[in-house]
Coordinates of C-alpha atoms and ligand atoms in Angstrom, one line a residue:
M305 CA -62.0 -48.9 15.8
E306 CA -62.6 -51.1 18.8
T307 CA -64.9 -50.1 21.7
F308 CA -64.7 -51.5 25.2
A309 CA -66.6 -51.1 28.4
S310 CA -64.8 -53.8 30.4
P311 CA -61.4 -52.8 31.9
E312 CA -60.2 -56.4 31.6
E313 CA -61.0 -56.6 27.9
L314 CA -59.3 -53.2 27.2
H315 CA -56.3 -54.3 29.2
A316 CA -56.0 -57.5 27.2
W317 CA -56.3 -55.6 23.9
C318 CA -53.6 -53.1 25.0
A319 CA -51.3 -56.0 26.1
A320 CA -51.7 -57.5 22.7
Q321 CA -50.8 -54.2 21.1
K322 CA -47.7 -54.0 23.2
R323 CA -46.6 -57.5 22.3
L324 CA -46.8 -56.4 18.7
G325 CA -44.3 -53.7 19.6
R326 CA -46.8 -50.8 19.3
A327 CA -46.5 -47.7 21.4
I328 CA -49.8 -46.8 23.0
G329 CA -51.1 -43.2 23.4
L330 CA -54.0 -42.5 25.8
V331 CA -56.4 -39.5 25.7
P332 CA -58.6 -39.4 28.8
T333 CA -61.8 -37.4 28.3
M334 CA -65.3 -37.0 29.8
G335 CA -66.9 -37.0 26.3
S336 CA -69.1 -34.5 24.6
L337 CA -66.0 -34.2 22.4
H338 CA -65.1 -31.0 20.7
E339 CA -62.2 -29.7 18.6
G340 CA -60.1 -29.4 21.8
H341 CA -60.3 -33.1 22.5
L342 CA -59.8 -34.0 18.8
S343 CA -56.5 -32.0 18.9
L344 CA -55.4 -34.3 21.7
I345 CA -56.2 -37.4 19.7
R346 CA -54.1 -36.0 16.8
A347 CA -51.2 -35.2 19.2
A348 CA -51.4 -38.7 20.5
K349 CA -51.3 -40.2 17.0
E350 CA -48.1 -38.3 16.4
K351 CA -46.4 -39.8 19.4
A352 CA -47.8 -43.4 19.4
D353 CA -48.7 -46.2 17.1
V354 CA -52.2 -46.8 18.5
V355 CA -54.4 -44.4 20.3
V356 CA -57.0 -45.2 23.0
V357 CA -59.6 -42.5 23.9
S358 CA -61.5 -42.9 27.2
V359 CA -64.9 -41.3 27.5
F360 CA -66.0 -41.5 31.1
V361 CA -67.9 -38.9 33.1
N362 CA -66.0 -39.7 36.3
P363 CA -68.3 -39.4 39.3
T364 CA -65.5 -39.1 41.9
Q365 CA -64.2 -35.8 40.5
F366 CA -67.6 -34.1 41.0
A367 CA -68.6 -32.8 44.4
P368 CA -72.3 -33.6 45.5
N369 CA -73.3 -30.0 44.6
E370 CA -71.7 -30.1 41.1
D371 CA -73.1 -31.0 37.7
Y372 CA -72.4 -34.7 37.5
E373 CA -76.0 -35.6 36.5
A374 CA -76.4 -32.6 34.1
Y375 CA -72.9 -33.1 32.5
P376 CA -73.5 -33.4 28.7
R377 CA -73.3 -37.0 27.4
R378 CA -73.2 -37.7 23.7
E379 CA -71.7 -41.1 23.3
Q380 CA -72.8 -41.9 19.7
A381 CA -71.5 -38.6 18.4
D382 CA -68.3 -39.1 20.4
L383 CA -67.7 -42.5 18.8
A384 CA -68.1 -41.0 15.3
L385 CA -65.6 -38.2 16.1
C386 CA -63.1 -40.7 17.5
Q387 CA -63.4 -42.8 14.4
G388 CA -63.0 -39.7 12.2
Q389 CA -59.7 -38.8 14.0
G390 CA -58.4 -42.4 13.5
A391 CA -58.6 -43.5 17.1
D392 CA -57.9 -47.2 17.4
A393 CA -59.9 -47.9 20.5
V394 CA -62.5 -46.1 22.6
Y395 CA -63.1 -47.0 26.3
L396 CA -66.6 -46.3 27.4
P397 CA -67.1 -47.8 30.8
R398 CA -70.1 -47.4 33.1
P399 CA -69.4 -46.2 36.6
A400 CA -69.8 -49.8 37.8
D401 CA -67.1 -51.0 35.5
M402 CA -64.7 -48.5 37.1
Y403 CA -65.7 -48.4 40.7
A404 CA -66.7 -51.3 43.0
D405 CA -69.5 -50.3 45.3
D406 CA -67.1 -50.5 48.3
A407 CA -64.1 -49.0 46.5
S408 CA -61.9 -47.6 49.3
T409 CA -58.6 -46.6 47.7
W410 CA -57.6 -43.1 46.5
V411 CA -54.7 -41.5 44.8
T412 CA -54.1 -38.1 46.4
E413 CA -51.5 -35.5 45.3
T414 CA -51.1 -33.3 48.3
Q415 CA -49.2 -30.2 47.2
L416 CA -50.2 -28.8 43.8
A417 CA -53.8 -30.0 44.2
K418 CA -54.4 -27.8 47.3
T419 CA -54.7 -24.4 45.7
L420 CA -56.7 -22.8 42.9
E421 CA -59.2 -25.4 41.6
G422 CA -58.3 -27.5 44.6
A423 CA -59.2 -24.7 47.0
E424 CA -62.6 -24.3 45.4
R425 CA -63.2 -28.0 44.8
P426 CA -61.4 -29.9 47.6
T427 CA -62.1 -33.5 46.4
H428 CA -61.7 -32.8 42.7
F429 CA -58.1 -33.7 42.1
R430 CA -58.4 -36.8 44.3
G431 CA -61.0 -38.0 41.8
V432 CA -58.9 -37.0 38.8
C433 CA -55.8 -38.7 40.1
T434 CA -57.6 -41.8 41.1
V435 CA -59.3 -42.2 37.7
V436 CA -56.2 -41.3 35.7
A437 CA -54.1 -43.8 37.7
K438 CA -56.7 -46.5 37.1
L439 CA -56.7 -45.7 33.3
F440 CA -52.9 -45.8 33.3
N441 CA -53.0 -49.2 35.0
I442 CA -55.6 -50.5 32.6
V443 CA -54.1 -49.2 29.4
Q444 CA -50.4 -48.9 30.4
P445 CA -49.8 -46.3 27.8
D446 CA -46.4 -45.0 26.7
V447 CA -47.8 -41.5 26.2
A448 CA -50.8 -39.7 27.6
V449 CA -52.1 -36.4 26.3
F450 CA -53.8 -33.7 28.4
G451 CA -55.0 -30.2 27.5
Q452 CA -53.4 -27.0 28.7
K453 CA -57.1 -25.9 29.2
D454 CA -56.9 -27.7 32.6
F455 CA -53.4 -26.3 33.4
Q456 CA -53.4 -27.3 37.1
Q457 CA -54.6 -30.8 36.1
V458 CA -51.6 -31.4 33.9
A459 CA -49.3 -30.2 36.7
V460 CA -50.9 -32.5 39.2
I461 CA -50.8 -35.5 36.8
R462 CA -47.1 -34.8 36.0
R463 CA -46.4 -34.8 39.7
M464 CA -48.3 -38.1 40.2
V465 CA -46.4 -39.7 37.4
R466 CA -43.1 -38.6 38.8
D467 CA -43.9 -39.5 42.4
L468 CA -45.5 -42.9 41.6
N469 CA -42.9 -43.9 38.9
Y470 CA -45.4 -44.3 36.0
P471 CA -43.2 -44.9 32.9
I472 CA -45.5 -42.6 30.9
Q473 CA -44.7 -39.4 28.9
I474 CA -47.2 -36.7 29.7
I475 CA -47.9 -34.2 26.8
R476 CA -49.6 -30.9 27.4
A477 CA -51.4 -29.9 24.3
P478 CA -52.3 -26.2 23.6
I479 CA -55.7 -24.7 24.3
V480 CA -58.1 -24.8 21.3
R481 CA -60.4 -21.8 21.2
D482 CA -63.4 -20.7 19.2
P483 CA -62.5 -18.0 16.6
D484 CA -63.7 -15.3 19.1
G485 CA -61.3 -16.5 21.8
L486 CA -63.6 -18.6 24.1
A487 CA -61.7 -21.7 25.1
K488 CA -63.6 -24.7 23.9
S489 CA -65.3 -26.7 26.7
S490 CA -68.0 -29.3 27.0
R491 CA -69.5 -27.0 29.7
N492 CA -69.9 -24.2 27.1
A493 CA -73.1 -26.0 26.2
Y494 CA -74.6 -24.5 29.4
L495 CA -74.0 -20.9 28.3
T496 CA -76.9 -18.7 27.1
P497 CA -76.0 -16.4 24.3
D498 CA -75.7 -13.5 26.8
A499 CA -73.5 -15.5 29.2
R500 CA -71.4 -16.6 26.2
T501 CA -70.8 -13.1 25.0
A502 CA -69.8 -12.0 28.5
A503 CA -67.6 -15.0 28.9
L504 CA -65.3 -13.6 26.1
S505 CA -64.1 -11.4 29.0
L506 CA -62.0 -14.4 30.3
S507 CA -59.9 -14.8 27.2
K508 CA -59.8 -11.0 26.8
A509 CA -58.4 -10.6 30.3
L510 CA -55.7 -13.2 29.5
R511 CA -54.8 -11.5 26.2
G512 CA -54.6 -8.2 28.1
A513 CA -52.1 -9.8 30.5
Q514 CA -50.1 -11.3 27.7
A515 CA -50.0 -7.9 25.9
A516 CA -48.9 -6.1 29.2
V517 CA -46.1 -8.6 29.7
A518 CA -45.0 -8.2 26.1
A519 CA -44.9 -4.4 26.8
G520 CA -42.7 -4.9 29.8
E521 CA -45.1 -5.3 32.8
R522 CA -43.7 -7.7 35.4
D523 CA -45.8 -6.9 38.4
A524 CA -48.1 -9.9 39.0
A525 CA -50.5 -8.0 41.4
R526 CA -51.1 -5.4 38.7
L527 CA -51.7 -8.0 36.0
E528 CA -54.2 -9.8 38.3
A529 CA -56.1 -6.6 39.2
D530 CA -56.4 -5.7 35.6
A531 CA -57.7 -9.1 34.6
R532 CA -60.2 -9.2 37.5
A533 CA -61.5 -5.8 36.4
V534 CA -62.1 -7.1 32.8
T535 CA -64.1 -10.2 33.8
T536 CA -66.0 -8.5 36.7
A537 CA -67.1 -5.7 34.4
A538 CA -68.7 -8.4 32.2
G539 CA -70.5 -10.0 35.1
W540 CA -68.1 -13.0 35.5
L541 CA -66.9 -12.8 39.1
P542 CA -63.4 -14.4 39.7
D543 CA -63.0 -17.3 42.1
Y544 CA -59.4 -16.6 41.5
V545 CA -57.0 -14.8 39.1
Q546 CA -53.5 -15.9 39.9
V547 CA -50.1 -15.5 38.3
V548 CA -48.0 -18.5 39.1
D549 CA -44.8 -20.3 38.4
A550 CA -45.8 -22.5 35.4
E551 CA -44.1 -25.6 36.9
T552 CA -44.8 -25.5 40.6
L553 CA -48.1 -23.4 40.4
I554 CA -46.7 -21.3 43.3
P555 CA -48.0 -17.7 43.2
I556 CA -45.3 -15.3 42.1
Q557 CA -44.9 -11.5 42.5
T558 CA -42.7 -10.9 39.5
V559 CA -43.4 -12.4 36.1
L560 CA -40.6 -14.4 34.5
P561 CA -41.5 -14.4 30.8
G562 CA -41.7 -18.0 29.5
A563 CA -41.9 -19.5 33.0
S564 CA -45.1 -17.9 34.4
A565 CA -48.8 -18.5 33.7
M566 CA -52.0 -16.7 34.6
L567 CA -54.8 -19.0 35.7
L568 CA -58.4 -17.9 36.3
A569 CA -61.8 -19.2 37.2
C570 CA -64.9 -17.1 37.1
R571 CA -68.6 -17.6 38.1
R572 CA -71.8 -16.1 36.7
G573 CA -74.8 -17.4 38.7
N574 CA -74.3 -21.2 38.8
L575 CA -72.1 -21.2 35.7
R576 CA -68.3 -21.5 36.2
L577 CA -65.5 -21.4 33.6
I578 CA -61.7 -21.7 33.8
D579 CA -59.1 -20.4 31.4
N580 CA -55.3 -19.7 31.4
T581 CA -52.4 -18.5 29.5
L582 CA -48.7 -18.9 29.6
L583 CA -47.1 -15.4 30.0
Ligands
AMP1602 P1 -62.7 -33.1 29.7 O1 -63.5 -34.0 28.8 O2 -63.2 -31.7 29.9 O3 -62.3 -33.8 31.0 O4 -61.3 -32.9 29.0 C1 -60.5 -34.0 28.6 C2 -59.2 -33.5 28.1 O5 -59.4 -32.6 27.0 C3 -58.4 -32.7 29.2 O6 -57.0 -33.1 29.1 C4 -58.7 -31.3 28.8 O7 -57.6 -30.4 29.3 C5 -58.7 -31.4 27.3 N1 -59.3 -30.2 26.8 C6 -60.6 -29.8 27.1 N2 -60.9 -28.6 26.5 C7 -59.8 -28.3 25.7 C8 -59.4 -27.2 24.8 N3 -60.3 -26.2 24.6 N4 -58.2 -27.3 24.3 C9 -57.3 -28.3 24.5 N5 -57.6 -29.3 25.3 C10 -58.8 -29.3 25.9

């Protein structure tokens, strides 16, 4: 497995792979890898001949009041996990390798990125789109794999890929959960045992919505109210609980099974978790 910090060196290696006729898969991550990330690496290996994993805590997607400094970093463990999954290259740049001090160019998706996470975190998707566009330019992958865990992120990236004509297939891989239902997340490391137990209310609320839809419920407002009640009762206060069209992320009143999703974000003190399900 190769490791790179320099964008030029990674780009040259990727170009050499392409000349050998190999399809490249890219898995962008912020590290502290867990089974969710590893499932993306496996999905990429199914679609591509060589897989590049990037591990970069991207400063531009954090607001000044967010957890950039505290975000868990475990580079040695991450390298071992990538190797274990058969990744071919890991890109571990420092911020200075990715951003010039006077960097002044952004990639901004202006529609899907406005609501939900974007409403709570107005500069978040600008940072995500910019770093993902840069990774796409450096690696020039054929396929890139993102997790459904960040449902809105995949929608925003797909829109960016369409609008900017990136010749890259975007795969959305399913959410990997702990056996008790909690969606795996690097930020779960922040949870105290009590907060973690209470956080099971997020996946419980989503399972409740799924069950209600399976039983015939179609009223989005009722599903949202029920889900809010579940997390609130456990002390996780919703920033939003929203039933949306799964493609456009536009809020809907009536669930169309198979084409709708419920997205939620909840806070408890300064902890914040997101989760979602297709309905
Ligand atoms: P992150 O390191 O949190 O930026 O996540 C990197 C990628 O892994 C993103 O595409 C996430 O959606 C994906 N991911 C994170 N957690 C999970 C999970 N529990 N299941 C599936 N994919 C995940």
